[in-house]
């Protein structure tokens, strides 16, 4: 009997590696050559890195020299969240870091800032940053003579809620501050526009767009304005990140970036799938909740809950049924707990414990959605009963 094909609906945690990326990485894994060496093997490795840099830069809309490869987006975020940046031949020092309350853990940790220098900015019930509060706090800090770095993600990894970065960037620039953007979830799903966002830097991750795990990038908008390196001791990455480059992973990142750039026009179809999924979930339970639905969201992401059906119960049952989803950030979902994102949105703890994240990809089909919904209905029937509270008529 043939094994059942599993259904993967957790693209925000990590997209399946693209066939072309697999081929690229496989071809390079056994190849000899350090990209810092001057011999032919070293030059060949360097060529693969620079080709990837050009492809990632094109996805981000910047010149290639403004891309620094890292081990992932977490490293890129921590690098960017530095109290000291280089500006030309001088330095720019920040006394305060402001981060949105719904940020990824690698940003909420404050990077290299002292803990008492980090402040969180409120989000509303949909998960959108409070622009008035941001403007007021920037004004207060500016009047007090403080220099400020602000970090706001482009789109939330759990709810898909998109932040108004053009407005955020305008406020940050007007206050003489700098903006860093965690752009991991928008890459390949929406156009990146650092100029419109007034973003000084942004972070990217390869495995969110079908590249290898273990590769990411810090991208800067202006030449000569960048954070001090996190890893020092070698001249790799133009002295911006020491350590021998992972040629295979970086080359695979480049292939994934090039392919992702061609898919930006397909997300209308994915949004239709997502919207249909949410509508059908309400037929399973009339009390079903979709978080962040009142805000602009990524086309592929739905964070939903069936009250009374815990995420832990649903995740285990869905997995046994051959369906992979998550309950929140992949960095914390090894232990099913209450999402800090939903908490900052004011969601009741009991309801937050029922939250599931379903994230689709370019290859997701309606048939796969139907199988997920059938499995979810079986779970709901088992936990709540076929005539349980909340069943839609």
JSON list of N, CA and C in Angstrom, two decimals, residues 140-166:
[
{"chain": "A", "resi": 140, "resn": "UNK", "atom": "N", "xyz": [9.36, 62.63, 21.98]},
{"chain": "A", "resi": 140, "resn": "UNK", "atom": "CA", "xyz": [9.86, 62.77, 23.36]},
{"chain": "A", "resi": 140, "resn": "UNK", "atom": "C", "xyz": [11.36, 62.46, 23.42]},
{"chain": "A", "resi": 141, "resn": "UNK", "atom": "N", "xyz": [11.76, 61.38, 22.76]},
{"chain": "A", "resi": 141, "resn": "UNK", "atom": "CA", "xyz": [13.17, 60.99, 22.81]},
{"chain": "A", "resi": 141, "resn": "UNK", "atom": "C", "xyz": [14.05, 61.99, 22.08]},
{"chain": "A", "resi": 142, "resn": "UNK", "atom": "N", "xyz": [13.55, 62.52, 20.97]},
{"chain": "A", "resi": 142, "resn": "UNK", "atom": "CA", "xyz": [14.31, 63.53, 20.23]},
{"chain": "A", "resi": 142, "resn": "UNK", "atom": "C", "xyz": [14.50, 64.78, 21.08]},
{"chain": "A", "resi": 143, "resn": "UNK", "atom": "N", "xyz": [13.44, 65.19, 21.77]},
{"chain": "A", "resi": 143, "resn": "UNK", "atom": "CA", "xyz": [13.52, 66.39, 22.63]},
{"chain": "A", "resi": 143, "resn": "UNK", "atom": "C", "xyz": [14.49, 66.18, 23.78]},
{"chain": "A", "resi": 144, "resn": "UNK", "atom": "N", "xyz": [14.62, 64.92, 24.20]},
{"chain": "A", "resi": 144, "resn": "UNK", "atom": "CA", "xyz": [15.53, 64.61, 25.30]},
{"chain": "A", "resi": 144, "resn": "UNK", "atom": "C", "xyz": [16.96, 64.41, 24.81]},
{"chain": "A", "resi": 145, "resn": "UNK", "atom": "N", "xyz": [17.19, 64.58, 23.51]},
{"chain": "A", "resi": 145, "resn": "UNK", "atom": "CA", "xyz": [18.54, 64.46, 22.96]},
{"chain": "A", "resi": 145, "resn": "UNK", "atom": "C", "xyz": [18.99, 63.03, 22.72]},
{"chain": "A", "resi": 146, "resn": "UNK", "atom": "N", "xyz": [18.06, 62.08, 22.72]},
{"chain": "A", "resi": 146, "resn": "UNK", "atom": "CA", "xyz": [18.43, 60.68, 22.49]},
{"chain": "A", "resi": 146, "resn": "UNK", "atom": "C", "xyz": [18.45, 60.37, 21.00]},
{"chain": "A", "resi": 147, "resn": "UNK", "atom": "N", "xyz": [19.32, 59.44, 20.63]},
{"chain": "A", "resi": 147, "resn": "UNK", "atom": "CA", "xyz": [19.38, 58.95, 19.25]},
{"chain": "A", "resi": 147, "resn": "UNK", "atom": "C", "xyz": [18.74, 57.57, 19.21]},
{"chain": "A", "resi": 148, "resn": "UNK", "atom": "N", "xyz": [17.91, 57.33, 18.18]},
{"chain": "A", "resi": 148, "resn": "UNK", "atom": "CA", "xyz": [17.00, 56.18, 18.23]},
{"chain": "A", "resi": 148, "resn": "UNK", "atom": "C", "xyz": [17.14, 55.31, 16.99]},
{"chain": "A", "resi": 149, "resn": "UNK", "atom": "N", "xyz": [17.14, 53.99, 17.22]},
{"chain": "A", "resi": 149, "resn": "UNK", "atom": "CA", "xyz": [16.99, 52.99, 16.17]},
{"chain": "A", "resi": 149, "resn": "UNK", "atom": "C", "xyz": [15.64, 52.32, 16.39]},
{"chain": "A", "resi": 150, "resn": "UNK", "atom": "N", "xyz": [14.89, 52.15, 15.33]},
{"chain": "A", "resi": 150, "resn": "UNK", "atom": "CA", "xyz": [13.55, 51.55, 15.39]},
{"chain": "A", "resi": 150, "resn": "UNK", "atom": "C", "xyz": [13.55, 50.27, 14.57]},
{"chain": "A", "resi": 151, "resn": "UNK", "atom": "N", "xyz": [12.90, 49.21, 15.08]},
{"chain": "A", "resi": 151, "resn": "UNK", "atom": "CA", "xyz": [12.79, 47.96, 14.32]},
{"chain": "A", "resi": 151, "resn": "UNK", "atom": "C", "xyz": [11.32, 47.55, 14.24]},
{"chain": "A", "resi": 152, "resn": "UNK", "atom": "N", "xyz": [10.81, 47.46, 13.02]},
{"chain": "A", "resi": 152, "resn": "UNK", "atom": "CA", "xyz": [9.42, 47.06, 12.78]},
{"chain": "A", "resi": 152, "resn": "UNK", "atom": "C", "xyz": [9.41, 46.06, 11.63]},
{"chain": "A", "resi": 153, "resn": "UNK", "atom": "N", "xyz": [8.79, 44.91, 11.82]},
{"chain": "A", "resi": 153, "resn": "UNK", "atom": "CA", "xyz": [8.75, 43.88, 10.78]},
{"chain": "A", "resi": 153, "resn": "UNK", "atom": "C", "xyz": [7.78, 44.28, 9.67]},
{"chain": "A", "resi": 154, "resn": "UNK", "atom": "N", "xyz": [8.07, 43.81, 8.46]},
{"chain": "A", "resi": 154, "resn": "UNK", "atom": "CA", "xyz": [7.21, 44.13, 7.33]},
{"chain": "A", "resi": 154, "resn": "UNK", "atom": "C", "xyz": [5.88, 43.41, 7.44]},
{"chain": "A", "resi": 155, "resn": "UNK", "atom": "N", "xyz": [5.91, 42.14, 7.81]},
{"chain": "A", "resi": 155, "resn": "UNK", "atom": "CA", "xyz": [4.69, 41.34, 7.97]},
{"chain": "A", "resi": 155, "resn": "UNK", "atom": "C", "xyz": [4.92, 40.33, 9.07]},
{"chain": "A", "resi": 156, "resn": "UNK", "atom": "N", "xyz": [3.89, 40.13, 9.89]},
{"chain": "A", "resi": 156, "resn": "UNK", "atom": "CA", "xyz": [4.05, 39.23, 11.03]},
{"chain": "A", "resi": 156, "resn": "UNK", "atom": "C", "xyz": [4.08, 37.78, 10.61]},
{"chain": "A", "resi": 157, "resn": "UNK", "atom": "N", "xyz": [4.98, 37.03, 11.19]},
{"chain": "A", "resi": 157, "resn": "UNK", "atom": "CA", "xyz": [5.15, 35.62, 10.82]},
{"chain": "A", "resi": 157, "resn": "UNK", "atom": "C", "xyz": [4.00, 34.74, 11.30]},
{"chain": "A", "resi": 158, "resn": "UNK", "atom": "N", "xyz": [3.25, 35.17, 12.31]},
{"chain": "A", "resi": 158, "resn": "UNK", "atom": "CA", "xyz": [2.17, 34.36, 12.84]},
{"chain": "A", "resi": 158, "resn": "UNK", "atom": "C", "xyz": [0.82, 34.72, 12.24]},
{"chain": "A", "resi": 159, "resn": "UNK", "atom": "N", "xyz": [0.51, 36.00, 12.14]},
{"chain": "A", "resi": 159, "resn": "UNK", "atom": "CA", "xyz": [-0.81, 36.44, 11.66]},
{"chain": "A", "resi": 159, "resn": "UNK", "atom": "C", "xyz": [-0.79, 36.88, 10.20]},
{"chain": "A", "resi": 160, "resn": "UNK", "atom": "N", "xyz": [0.40, 37.19, 9.66]},
{"chain": "A", "resi": 160, "resn": "UNK", "atom": "CA", "xyz": [0.49, 37.73, 8.31]},
{"chain": "A", "resi": 160, "resn": "UNK", "atom": "C", "xyz": [0.18, 39.20, 8.21]},
{"chain": "A", "resi": 161, "resn": "UNK", "atom": "N", "xyz": [-0.12, 39.87, 9.33]},
{"chain": "A", "resi": 161, "resn": "UNK", "atom": "CA", "xyz": [-0.49, 41.28, 9.31]},
{"chain": "A", "resi": 161, "resn": "UNK", "atom": "C", "xyz": [0.68, 42.13, 8.80]},
{"chain": "A", "resi": 162, "resn": "UNK", "atom": "N", "xyz": [0.37, 42.99, 7.84]},
{"chain": "A", "resi": 162, "resn": "UNK", "atom": "CA", "xyz": [1.38, 43.84, 7.20]},
{"chain": "A", "resi": 162, "resn": "UNK", "atom": "C", "xyz": [1.41, 45.20, 7.88]},
{"chain": "A", "resi": 163, "resn": "UNK", "atom": "N", "xyz": [2.58, 45.64, 8.23]},
{"chain": "A", "resi": 163, "resn": "UNK", "atom": "CA", "xyz": [2.73, 46.93, 8.90]},
{"chain": "A", "resi": 163, "resn": "UNK", "atom": "C", "xyz": [2.79, 48.08, 7.88]},
{"chain": "A", "resi": 164, "resn": "UNK", "atom": "N", "xyz": [2.30, 49.25, 8.24]},
{"chain": "A", "resi": 164, "resn": "UNK", "atom": "CA", "xyz": [2.32, 50.41, 7.34]},
{"chain": "A", "resi": 164, "resn": "UNK", "atom": "C", "xyz": [3.71, 51.04, 7.29]},
{"chain": "A", "resi": 165, "resn": "UNK", "atom": "N", "xyz": [4.63, 50.37, 6.63]},
{"chain": "A", "resi": 165, "resn": "UNK", "atom": "CA", "xyz": [6.03, 50.77, 6.71]},
{"chain": "A", "resi": 165, "resn": "UNK", "atom": "C", "xyz": [6.32, 52.13, 6.09]},
{"chain": "A", "resi": 166, "resn": "UNK", "atom": "N", "xyz": [5.58, 52.51, 5.07]},
{"chain": "A", "resi": 166, "resn": "UNK", "atom": "CA", "xyz": [5.81, 53.84, 4.49]},
{"chain": "A", "resi": 166, "resn": "UNK", "atom": "C", "xyz": [5.54, 54.92, 5.52]}
]
